[in-house]
Coordinates of C-alpha atoms in Angstrom, one line a residue:
M1 CA -16.1 -28.8 16.2
K2 CA -15.3 -29.8 12.6
T3 CA -11.8 -29.1 11.4
F4 CA -11.2 -27.8 7.9
M5 CA -8.2 -29.5 6.3
F6 CA -8.5 -27.9 2.8
A7 CA -7.7 -31.2 1.0
T8 CA -8.7 -30.7 -2.7
K9 CA -9.8 -33.6 -4.8
T10 CA -11.5 -33.7 -8.2
L11 CA -14.4 -36.0 -8.8
T12 CA -14.3 -38.5 -11.6
N13 CA -16.6 -40.5 -13.9
Q14 CA -20.1 -39.3 -13.0
A15 CA -18.8 -35.9 -11.9
K16 CA -17.0 -35.1 -15.1
N17 CA -17.6 -31.3 -14.8
H18 CA -14.4 -30.5 -12.9
T19 CA -16.3 -29.7 -9.7
V20 CA -13.8 -29.4 -6.8
Y21 CA -14.9 -30.2 -3.2
S22 CA -13.1 -27.7 -0.9
N23 CA -12.6 -30.2 1.9
E24 CA -12.8 -33.9 1.2
D25 CA -11.6 -35.0 4.7
Y26 CA -14.5 -33.1 6.3
L27 CA -17.0 -34.4 3.7
L28 CA -15.8 -38.0 4.4
E29 CA -16.3 -37.4 8.1
L30 CA -19.9 -36.2 7.4
L31 CA -20.5 -39.3 5.3
T32 CA -19.2 -41.5 8.0
E33 CA -21.4 -39.9 10.7
A34 CA -24.4 -40.3 8.4
G35 CA -23.6 -44.1 8.2
L36 CA -23.1 -44.0 4.4
V37 CA -19.5 -45.2 4.5
A38 CA -17.3 -46.9 7.1
L39 CA -13.8 -45.7 8.2
E40 CA -12.3 -49.1 7.2
E41 CA -13.7 -48.7 3.7
I42 CA -12.2 -45.2 3.4
D43 CA -8.8 -46.4 4.7
A44 CA -8.8 -49.3 2.2
L45 CA -9.7 -47.0 -0.7
R46 CA -6.9 -44.6 0.2
G47 CA -4.3 -47.3 -0.5
Q48 CA -5.8 -47.9 -4.0
L49 CA -5.8 -44.3 -5.2
T50 CA -3.6 -43.2 -8.1
G51 CA -2.7 -39.7 -9.4
Q52 CA -5.4 -37.1 -8.7
E53 CA -8.2 -39.6 -7.9
S54 CA -10.1 -39.0 -4.7
V55 CA -11.9 -41.2 -2.2
V56 CA -15.2 -39.5 -2.9
G57 CA -14.6 -39.9 -6.7
R58 CA -13.9 -43.6 -6.3
L59 CA -17.0 -44.1 -4.1
I60 CA -19.1 -42.6 -6.8
A61 CA -17.4 -44.5 -9.6
D62 CA -17.9 -47.8 -7.8
N63 CA -21.6 -47.0 -7.2
R64 CA -21.1 -47.2 -3.5
L65 CA -22.5 -43.6 -3.2
T66 CA -24.5 -41.4 -5.4
E67 CA -24.0 -37.7 -6.1
E68 CA -27.5 -37.1 -4.6
Q69 CA -26.4 -38.6 -1.2
I70 CA -23.2 -36.5 -1.1
A71 CA -25.2 -33.3 -2.0
Q72 CA -27.8 -34.0 0.6
V73 CA -25.3 -34.6 3.4
S74 CA -23.3 -31.5 2.4
A75 CA -26.5 -29.4 2.4
Q76 CA -27.6 -30.6 5.8
S77 CA -24.2 -29.9 7.3
S78 CA -24.3 -26.3 6.0
S79 CA -28.0 -25.7 6.8
M80 CA -28.8 -25.5 3.1
D81 CA -31.8 -26.9 1.3
Y82 CA -31.1 -29.6 -1.3
V83 CA -32.8 -29.3 -4.7
D84 CA -33.2 -31.7 -7.6
L85 CA -32.5 -29.6 -10.6
A86 CA -33.5 -32.3 -13.0
H87 CA -37.1 -31.9 -11.8
L88 CA -37.2 -28.3 -10.9
P89 CA -39.0 -25.9 -13.3
I90 CA -36.7 -22.8 -13.8
S91 CA -37.9 -19.6 -15.6
P92 CA -35.6 -18.9 -18.6
T93 CA -35.5 -15.2 -17.6
V94 CA -33.7 -16.0 -14.3
F95 CA -30.5 -17.0 -16.2
E96 CA -30.2 -13.4 -17.4
L97 CA -29.4 -12.4 -13.8
V98 CA -26.1 -14.3 -13.7
P99 CA -23.6 -13.7 -16.5
D100 CA -22.3 -16.9 -18.1
E101 CA -18.7 -16.3 -17.1
I102 CA -19.7 -16.1 -13.4
A103 CA -21.9 -19.3 -13.7
K104 CA -19.1 -21.2 -15.3
R105 CA -16.4 -19.9 -13.1
F106 CA -18.2 -20.5 -9.8
R107 CA -20.2 -23.5 -11.0
A108 CA -23.4 -21.8 -9.7
V109 CA -26.8 -21.5 -11.4
P110 CA -29.7 -19.2 -10.6
I111 CA -33.0 -21.0 -10.0
A112 CA -35.4 -18.3 -8.7
D113 CA -35.7 -14.6 -7.9
D114 CA -38.3 -13.2 -5.5
G115 CA -37.2 -9.6 -5.9
T116 CA -35.3 -9.6 -2.6
Y117 CA -33.2 -12.7 -2.8
L118 CA -31.7 -14.4 -5.8
T119 CA -31.6 -18.2 -5.2
V120 CA -28.5 -19.8 -6.6
A121 CA -27.6 -23.6 -6.6
V122 CA -24.0 -24.6 -5.8
A123 CA -22.5 -28.1 -5.6
D124 CA -20.1 -27.4 -2.7
P125 CA -21.5 -25.7 0.4
L126 CA -17.9 -25.5 1.8
D127 CA -16.6 -23.4 -1.1
F128 CA -16.4 -20.2 0.9
E129 CA -14.8 -18.3 -2.0
T130 CA -18.0 -18.8 -4.1
L131 CA -20.4 -18.0 -1.2
D132 CA -18.4 -14.8 -0.4
S133 CA -17.9 -13.7 -4.0
L134 CA -21.4 -14.1 -5.5
P135 CA -23.2 -11.3 -3.6
H136 CA -20.5 -8.8 -4.5
L137 CA -20.2 -9.8 -8.2
L138 CA -24.0 -9.9 -8.7
G139 CA -24.9 -7.0 -6.5
R140 CA -27.7 -9.0 -4.9
E141 CA -28.7 -10.7 -1.7
I142 CA -28.0 -14.3 -2.4
N143 CA -29.9 -17.4 -1.0
T144 CA -27.8 -20.5 -1.7
V145 CA -29.1 -24.1 -2.1
C146 CA -27.2 -27.3 -2.8
A147 CA -27.5 -29.5 -5.9
T148 CA -25.4 -32.2 -7.5
A149 CA -22.4 -31.3 -9.6
S150 CA -23.7 -33.2 -12.6
A151 CA -27.1 -31.4 -12.5
I152 CA -25.4 -28.0 -12.3
H153 CA -23.1 -28.9 -15.2
Q154 CA -26.1 -29.9 -17.3
V155 CA -28.1 -26.7 -16.5
I156 CA -25.1 -24.5 -17.4
H157 CA -24.5 -26.5 -20.6
Q158 CA -28.2 -26.2 -21.6
N159 CA -28.7 -22.5 -20.7
Y160 CA -25.3 -20.8 -21.2
G161 CA -23.8 -23.0 -23.8
G162 CA -20.3 -24.5 -23.9
D163 CA -18.6 -26.1 -21.0
I164 CA -17.6 -25.0 -17.5
A165 CA -14.0 -25.2 -18.6
E166 CA -14.7 -22.4 -21.1
A167 CA -14.8 -19.6 -18.5
T168 CA -13.2 -16.6 -20.1
D169 CA -9.6 -15.5 -19.7
A170 CA -10.8 -12.2 -18.6
E171 CA -11.9 -13.9 -15.4
S172 CA -8.5 -15.3 -14.6
F173 CA -5.0 -14.2 -14.0
T174 CA -1.5 -15.5 -14.3
V175 CA 1.4 -15.0 -11.9
V176 CA 4.1 -13.5 -14.1
S177 CA 7.1 -13.9 -11.7
S178 CA 7.6 -15.8 -8.5
E179 CA 9.7 -18.6 -7.3
G180 CA 8.2 -22.1 -7.7
D181 CA 4.8 -20.7 -8.7
E182 CA 5.1 -19.4 -12.2
E183 CA 1.7 -20.1 -13.6
A184 CA -0.8 -20.6 -10.8
S185 CA -4.4 -20.6 -12.1
A186 CA -7.6 -19.9 -10.2
D187 CA -8.6 -23.6 -10.3
D188 CA -5.7 -25.2 -8.5
A189 CA -7.1 -25.2 -4.9
P190 CA -9.8 -23.5 -2.8
I191 CA -7.3 -21.1 -1.1
I192 CA -5.7 -20.3 -4.5
K193 CA -9.2 -19.7 -5.9
M194 CA -10.1 -17.5 -2.9
V195 CA -6.9 -15.3 -3.3
S196 CA -7.4 -15.2 -7.0
S197 CA -10.9 -14.0 -6.7
M198 CA -9.9 -11.4 -4.2
L199 CA -7.3 -10.0 -6.6
L200 CA -9.7 -10.1 -9.6
E201 CA -12.5 -8.5 -7.7
S202 CA -10.3 -5.7 -6.3
F203 CA -8.9 -5.1 -9.8
K204 CA -12.4 -4.8 -11.3
M205 CA -13.4 -2.5 -8.6
K206 CA -10.3 -0.3 -9.3
A207 CA -9.1 -0.6 -5.7
S208 CA -5.7 0.9 -4.9
D209 CA -4.9 -1.6 -2.2
I210 CA -6.2 -4.7 -0.3
H211 CA -6.1 -5.0 3.5
I212 CA -6.2 -8.4 5.0
E213 CA -6.6 -8.0 8.8
P214 CA -7.0 -10.8 11.3
M215 CA -9.5 -9.9 14.1
E216 CA -10.1 -11.9 17.3
T217 CA -12.6 -14.2 15.7
T218 CA -12.9 -13.2 12.0
L219 CA -10.6 -12.3 9.1
R220 CA -11.5 -8.8 7.8
I221 CA -11.0 -8.0 4.1
R222 CA -11.1 -4.3 3.0
Y223 CA -10.5 -2.6 -0.3
R224 CA -9.4 1.0 -0.7
I225 CA -11.6 2.3 -3.5
D226 CA -11.2 6.0 -4.5
G227 CA -9.4 6.6 -1.3
K228 CA -12.0 5.1 1.0
L229 CA -11.7 1.8 2.7
V230 CA -14.7 -0.5 1.9
E231 CA -15.2 -3.5 4.1
M232 CA -16.0 -6.7 2.2
D233 CA -17.6 -9.9 3.7
N234 CA -15.5 -11.3 6.5
H235 CA -14.0 -14.8 6.2
P236 CA -13.6 -17.4 9.0
K237 CA -10.5 -16.8 11.1
K238 CA -9.3 -20.4 10.3
L239 CA -8.6 -19.3 6.7
H240 CA -6.0 -16.7 7.7
P241 CA -2.8 -18.8 7.8
A242 CA -3.5 -20.4 4.4
I243 CA -4.4 -17.1 2.7
I244 CA -1.2 -15.4 4.1
A245 CA 0.9 -18.4 3.1
R246 CA -0.5 -18.3 -0.5
I247 CA 0.3 -14.6 -0.8
K248 CA 3.8 -15.1 0.4
V249 CA 4.3 -18.0 -2.0
M250 CA 3.1 -15.8 -4.9
S251 CA 5.6 -13.1 -3.9
G252 CA 8.5 -15.5 -4.2
S253 CA 10.6 -13.6 -1.8
M254 CA 8.7 -13.7 1.5
S255 CA 9.3 -16.4 4.1
I256 CA 6.3 -18.5 5.1
A257 CA 8.0 -19.6 8.3
E258 CA 8.7 -16.0 9.5
K259 CA 5.7 -14.6 11.2
R260 CA 7.3 -12.4 13.9
L261 CA 9.0 -9.8 11.7
P262 CA 7.7 -7.4 9.0
Q263 CA 8.3 -8.5 5.4
D264 CA 8.0 -6.9 2.0
G265 CA 7.5 -8.6 -1.4
R266 CA 6.3 -8.0 -4.9
I267 CA 3.9 -10.0 -7.1
Q268 CA 3.5 -9.5 -10.8
I269 CA 0.2 -10.7 -12.4
R270 CA -1.4 -10.4 -15.7
V271 CA -5.2 -9.7 -15.6
A272 CA -7.1 -9.9 -18.9
G273 CA -3.9 -9.0 -20.8
K274 CA -2.9 -6.2 -18.5
E275 CA 0.3 -6.4 -16.3
V276 CA -0.3 -5.4 -12.7
D277 CA 2.2 -5.1 -10.0
L278 CA 1.3 -5.8 -6.3
R279 CA 3.5 -4.5 -3.5
V280 CA 3.0 -6.7 -0.5
S281 CA 3.7 -5.7 3.1
S282 CA 3.2 -8.0 6.1
V283 CA 3.3 -6.8 9.7
P284 CA 2.7 -9.0 12.8
S285 CA -0.3 -7.9 14.9
N286 CA -1.9 -9.1 18.1
H287 CA -4.2 -11.5 16.2
G288 CA -1.7 -12.6 13.5
E289 CA 0.0 -11.2 10.4
S290 CA -1.7 -8.3 8.8
V291 CA -1.1 -8.0 5.0
V292 CA -1.6 -5.0 2.7
M293 CA -1.3 -5.4 -1.0
R294 CA -0.9 -2.2 -3.0
I295 CA -2.2 -2.5 -6.5
L296 CA -0.2 -0.7 -9.2
D297 CA -2.0 -0.7 -12.5
K298 CA 0.6 0.5 -15.0
T299 CA -2.1 1.7 -17.4
S300 CA -3.5 4.1 -14.8
L301 CA -0.3 6.3 -15.0
M302 CA -0.5 6.9 -18.8
L303 CA -2.5 10.1 -18.1
G304 CA -2.5 13.6 -19.6
L305 CA -3.0 16.8 -17.6
P306 CA -6.8 16.9 -18.2
E307 CA -7.2 13.4 -16.8
L308 CA -5.4 14.5 -13.6
G309 CA -8.0 17.1 -12.9
F310 CA -6.5 20.3 -14.1
L311 CA -9.0 22.7 -15.5
S312 CA -8.1 24.5 -18.7
D313 CA -6.5 27.6 -17.2
D314 CA -4.4 25.6 -14.7
Q315 CA -3.5 23.2 -17.5
D316 CA -2.1 26.1 -19.6
T317 CA -0.1 27.3 -16.6
I318 CA 1.3 23.8 -15.9
E319 CA 2.2 23.2 -19.5
K320 CA 4.2 26.4 -19.7
M321 CA 6.1 25.6 -16.5
I322 CA 7.0 22.0 -17.4
R323 CA 8.4 23.2 -20.7
L324 CA 10.9 25.5 -19.1
P325 CA 14.5 24.7 -19.9
D326 CA 15.6 24.7 -16.2
G327 CA 14.6 25.0 -12.6
I328 CA 12.8 22.9 -10.0
I329 CA 9.1 22.1 -10.0
L330 CA 7.9 20.6 -6.7
V331 CA 4.7 18.7 -6.0
T332 CA 3.7 18.6 -2.4
G333 CA 1.1 16.8 -0.3
P334 CA 0.6 13.9 2.2
T335 CA 1.1 10.3 1.4
G336 CA -1.6 9.0 -1.0
S337 CA -2.4 12.4 -2.5
G338 CA -1.4 11.5 -6.0
K339 CA 2.0 13.3 -6.2
T340 CA 3.7 10.5 -8.2
T341 CA 0.8 10.3 -10.6
T342 CA 1.1 14.0 -11.3
L343 CA 4.8 13.8 -11.8
Y344 CA 4.4 10.9 -14.3
G345 CA 1.6 12.8 -16.0
C346 CA 4.0 15.8 -16.5
L347 CA 6.7 13.5 -17.8
N348 CA 4.3 11.9 -20.2
T349 CA 3.4 15.3 -21.6
I350 CA 7.0 16.3 -22.3
N351 CA 8.5 12.9 -23.1
T352 CA 9.7 13.4 -26.7
P353 CA 12.7 11.7 -28.5
D354 CA 14.7 14.9 -28.4
R355 CA 14.8 15.0 -24.6
K356 CA 16.7 12.7 -22.3
I357 CA 14.7 12.0 -19.1
I358 CA 16.1 10.2 -16.1
T359 CA 14.3 9.4 -12.8
V360 CA 15.6 8.3 -9.4
E361 CA 12.8 6.4 -7.4
D362 CA 12.5 4.4 -4.2
P363 CA 11.2 2.0 -5.6
V364 CA 10.5 2.2 -9.3
E365 CA 6.8 1.7 -9.1
Y366 CA 5.9 2.0 -12.8
E367 CA 7.9 1.5 -16.0
L368 CA 7.7 4.5 -18.3
P369 CA 8.5 3.8 -22.0
G370 CA 11.4 6.0 -23.3
I371 CA 12.5 7.1 -19.8
N372 CA 15.6 5.9 -18.0
Q373 CA 14.6 4.9 -14.4
V374 CA 17.0 4.3 -11.6
M375 CA 16.0 2.5 -8.3
V376 CA 17.5 3.6 -5.0
K377 CA 19.3 0.8 -3.1
T378 CA 20.6 2.2 0.2
D379 CA 22.0 -1.2 1.3
I380 CA 24.7 -0.9 -1.3
G381 CA 25.2 2.8 -1.1
M382 CA 22.9 3.7 -4.0
T383 CA 21.2 6.6 -2.2
F384 CA 19.2 9.5 -3.8
A385 CA 22.3 11.7 -3.6
A386 CA 24.6 9.0 -5.1
A387 CA 22.2 8.2 -7.9
L388 CA 21.7 11.9 -8.7
R389 CA 25.5 12.5 -8.9
A390 CA 25.8 9.7 -11.3
M391 CA 22.8 11.0 -13.4
M392 CA 24.5 14.3 -13.9
R393 CA 27.2 12.5 -15.9
Q394 CA 24.5 11.1 -18.2
A395 CA 23.8 14.5 -19.7
P396 CA 20.0 14.5 -19.1
N397 CA 17.7 17.3 -20.0
I398 CA 15.1 16.4 -17.4
I399 CA 15.5 14.8 -14.0
M400 CA 12.8 13.4 -11.6
L401 CA 13.6 12.7 -8.0
G402 CA 11.1 10.5 -6.1
E403 CA 11.5 12.8 -3.1
I404 CA 13.8 15.4 -1.7
R405 CA 14.6 14.0 1.8
D406 CA 17.8 15.7 3.0
A407 CA 20.1 18.6 2.5
E408 CA 22.6 16.7 0.3
T409 CA 19.9 15.5 -2.2
A410 CA 18.4 19.0 -2.2
G411 CA 21.7 20.6 -2.8
I412 CA 22.5 18.4 -5.8
A413 CA 19.0 19.0 -7.2
I414 CA 19.4 22.8 -6.9
Q415 CA 22.9 22.6 -8.5
A416 CA 21.4 20.6 -11.4
A417 CA 18.6 23.2 -11.8
L418 CA 21.1 26.1 -11.7
T419 CA 23.2 24.4 -14.4
G420 CA 20.5 24.1 -17.0
H421 CA 18.4 21.0 -16.0
L422 CA 14.7 20.8 -15.4
V423 CA 14.1 19.0 -12.1
F424 CA 10.9 17.4 -10.8
S425 CA 10.5 16.2 -7.2
T426 CA 8.1 15.9 -4.3
L427 CA 8.0 17.1 -0.7
H428 CA 5.7 16.3 2.2
T429 CA 4.1 19.6 3.1
N430 CA 0.4 20.6 3.6
D431 CA 0.4 23.5 1.2
A432 CA 2.5 25.0 -1.6
P433 CA 4.2 28.0 0.2
G434 CA 5.1 25.7 3.1
A435 CA 7.6 23.9 0.8
V436 CA 9.9 27.0 1.1
A437 CA 10.1 26.6 4.9
R438 CA 10.5 22.8 4.5
L439 CA 13.6 23.2 2.3
A440 CA 15.0 25.8 4.7
D441 CA 14.4 23.4 7.6
I442 CA 16.5 20.6 5.9
G443 CA 19.4 23.1 5.4
V444 CA 18.9 24.8 2.1
K445 CA 19.7 28.5 1.9
R446 CA 16.7 30.6 1.1
F447 CA 18.5 32.4 -1.7
L448 CA 19.1 29.1 -3.4
V449 CA 15.4 28.2 -3.1
A450 CA 14.5 31.6 -4.6
S451 CA 16.9 31.2 -7.5
S452 CA 16.2 27.6 -8.4
V453 CA 12.5 26.8 -7.7
R454 CA 10.1 27.7 -10.6
A455 CA 6.8 26.5 -9.1
I456 CA 5.3 24.5 -6.2
I457 CA 2.1 22.5 -6.7
A458 CA 0.2 21.3 -3.7
Q459 CA -2.5 18.7 -4.3
R460 CA -5.2 16.5 -2.8
L461 CA -7.5 13.9 -4.4
V462 CA -11.3 14.2 -4.4
R463 CA -13.7 11.5 -5.5
K464 CA -15.6 12.3 -8.7
L465 CA -19.3 11.9 -8.8
C466 CA -20.5 8.9 -10.7
P467 CA -21.5 10.1 -14.2
A468 CA -24.3 7.5 -14.4
C469 CA -26.2 8.5 -11.4
K470 CA -25.2 12.0 -10.2
T471 CA -28.1 14.2 -9.6
A472 CA -28.9 17.9 -9.1
A473 CA -28.2 18.9 -5.5
I474 CA -29.1 21.9 -3.3
L475 CA -26.4 23.1 -0.9
N476 CA -27.4 23.6 2.7
D477 CA -26.5 26.7 4.8
R478 CA -23.4 25.1 6.3
E479 CA -22.0 24.1 2.9
M480 CA -22.7 27.6 1.5
R481 CA -21.0 29.2 4.5
T482 CA -18.0 26.9 4.6
L483 CA -17.4 27.2 0.9
N484 CA -18.0 30.9 0.9
L485 CA -20.6 30.7 -1.9
D486 CA -23.4 33.1 -2.6
A487 CA -26.8 32.4 -4.1
K488 CA -25.8 33.9 -7.5
Q489 CA -22.9 31.6 -7.9
V490 CA -25.0 28.6 -7.1
A491 CA -27.8 29.6 -9.4
E492 CA -25.4 29.9 -12.3
S493 CA -23.7 26.6 -11.7
D494 CA -24.4 22.9 -12.2
I495 CA -24.1 21.7 -8.6
M496 CA -24.5 17.9 -8.4
G497 CA -24.6 15.4 -5.6
P498 CA -24.1 11.6 -5.1
Q499 CA -26.9 9.1 -5.5
G500 CA -25.7 5.6 -6.1
C501 CA -26.3 3.0 -8.8
D502 CA -24.9 -0.4 -10.0
V503 CA -22.2 1.3 -11.9
C504 CA -20.6 2.8 -8.8
R505 CA -21.7 0.0 -6.5
Q506 CA -24.2 2.3 -4.7
M507 CA -21.4 4.6 -3.6
G508 CA -22.3 7.7 -5.7
Y509 CA -18.7 8.2 -6.7
K510 CA -16.4 6.7 -9.3
G511 CA -12.8 7.6 -9.9
R512 CA -10.8 10.5 -8.4
A513 CA -9.3 13.8 -9.6
G514 CA -6.9 16.3 -8.2
I515 CA -7.5 19.7 -6.7
F516 CA -4.5 21.9 -6.9
E517 CA -2.8 24.9 -5.4
I518 CA -0.2 26.4 -7.8
F519 CA 2.4 28.7 -6.4
K520 CA 4.4 30.3 -9.2
V521 CA 7.8 31.7 -8.1
D522 CA 8.2 34.9 -10.1
D523 CA 10.5 37.9 -9.4
E524 CA 8.3 39.3 -6.6
V525 CA 7.9 35.9 -4.9
R526 CA 11.7 35.5 -5.1
H527 CA 12.1 38.8 -3.3
L528 CA 9.7 37.6 -0.6
I529 CA 11.5 34.3 -0.1
N530 CA 14.8 36.2 0.3
E531 CA 13.2 38.4 2.9
E532 CA 12.6 35.3 4.9
L533 CA 8.9 35.7 5.4
T534 CA 7.2 33.0 7.5
S535 CA 5.0 30.4 5.9
P536 CA 1.7 32.2 6.9
Q537 CA 3.0 35.5 5.6
L538 CA 4.2 34.0 2.4
R539 CA 0.9 32.2 1.9
R540 CA -1.1 35.4 2.5
R541 CA 1.1 37.3 0.0
A542 CA 0.8 34.5 -2.6
R543 CA -3.0 34.7 -2.3
E544 CA -2.9 38.4 -2.8
L545 CA -0.9 37.7 -6.0
G546 CA -3.6 35.4 -7.3
M547 CA -2.8 31.9 -6.0
R548 CA -5.9 29.8 -5.6
T549 CA -6.0 27.6 -2.5
L550 CA -6.9 23.9 -2.6
R551 CA -10.4 24.7 -1.3
E552 CA -10.9 27.4 -3.9
D553 CA -9.9 25.0 -6.7
G554 CA -12.2 22.4 -5.2
I555 CA -15.1 24.9 -5.2
R556 CA -14.6 25.4 -8.9
K557 CA -15.0 21.6 -9.4
V558 CA -18.1 21.6 -7.2
L559 CA -19.6 24.4 -9.3
S560 CA -18.8 22.5 -12.5
G561 CA -20.5 19.3 -11.2
M562 CA -17.3 17.2 -11.1
T563 CA -17.5 16.5 -7.3
S564 CA -19.7 17.2 -4.3
A565 CA -19.5 20.0 -1.7
S566 CA -19.2 17.5 1.1
E567 CA -16.2 15.8 -0.6
V568 CA -14.3 19.1 -1.0
M569 CA -15.1 20.0 2.6
R570 CA -13.8 16.6 3.8
V571 CA -10.5 16.9 1.8
T572 CA -9.8 20.5 2.6
M573 CA -10.8 20.5 6.2
A574 CA -7.6 22.3 7.3
D575 CA -7.8 24.9 4.5
S576 CA -10.1 27.3 6.3
D577 CA -8.6 30.6 5.3

């Protein structure tokens, strides 16, 4: 079995195109087995090398080996065909299938297309990052062949213009802050390139998080896109330690040596001019450390109410409530349902110079311009309750609490609301009326809930149909029955369904929007809360008073063509009444 050492060396002289072999030790072993170089010769050369010079580079420079010999041995070891690009006729139209930035970045050129497979020539068959990335970036089945580095450089120069080094900044990122790794570029080493490519690809696909999971024999990579986990190509299990180590180094605060305990870290990167935060979490599993990186794109939170998914009537209702002078507005739902996004969207709407807004968060995930944000630090006594008490002395108009977790925090929030402050916060409940019982369960008196809470918004996220490929759809009997629709409603609506195209990567959906359940606390509802109705009783009465359920709001978005019937049914499975 061959052992991959990941020693990275740059070729010199003849190979002046910055091609990097991902494993020189392995390549030298192959050359030795082929009888092209002796071990004694390699050992002698190692003692003569200076700087970044490599053994392979010196062998080529001294004319002891040719690039053709190296490419042929590499190709044979990887069961690839070797091609001589200098004498291979290539149709000019095939270069349109690979953008110049991809050709330059991966040092890969297309040479043929049979309609099923796009044949691409690469210089390094051991460059797993290139072999894994090309099918995803190009959206094609790829057949790879091997050519010399110089020949690939020449083809790129003739057909794409410029040099390989001119790959655009949009295809790279910079680590903004970490210890000892302040500006790692995507060209430093194969593992660095692999992790860089993973981050760039996930960012382009608008993934919310990256899951790196070691299995028994492979390393599974999954991206969460629009709430759904999508499995990418698996990597060899042997790459796992190096990838995890690279991520820990980028975080600057995680220990490479510690593999038995969970760790958390943070990475800040700049992608195409955008600053992106990554929250890193590692947990030891039975096959090694599993890592999840949550991608926090700051620009994604600069949303208004329409972008969140509120239809015009609900938008009017929400805008009236968030402009109230006092009271509590709660947003409820499970983890990952977009509660924080909705709160930030509300704050963006009312963030004006004449209002002082302070938030308490654990942690501060996004920086909002013009808003004072405080991070909870429980290890030094800076709890939600302690921060909230301090905030009250800052004379704010509006307060946002990341979450109401206990009676003490709830009590201070209610006191703030009753003394003329508008308070936003979240709770983990399945529906809006259920928040009343949740507050009572943590010790809040019902009369205080009735007098302080102005509205409760429950929400979920549904995937939006891809605007480029969505097509007219016909609902089946089960969908009609489950969504309680009649033929007249369907006939008067624009019901659409998913299809799949290159824009949405054949998924049929692109982006997400909220569906909402808005429970307004008016005088009659206050009376019902004081009567200590159970959650089901309060929910039934709220519906009688006009509250739309999550499913009913989802149905409106199905009828408008925003999402599909199956998507609303999936998200509101528990909302059967």
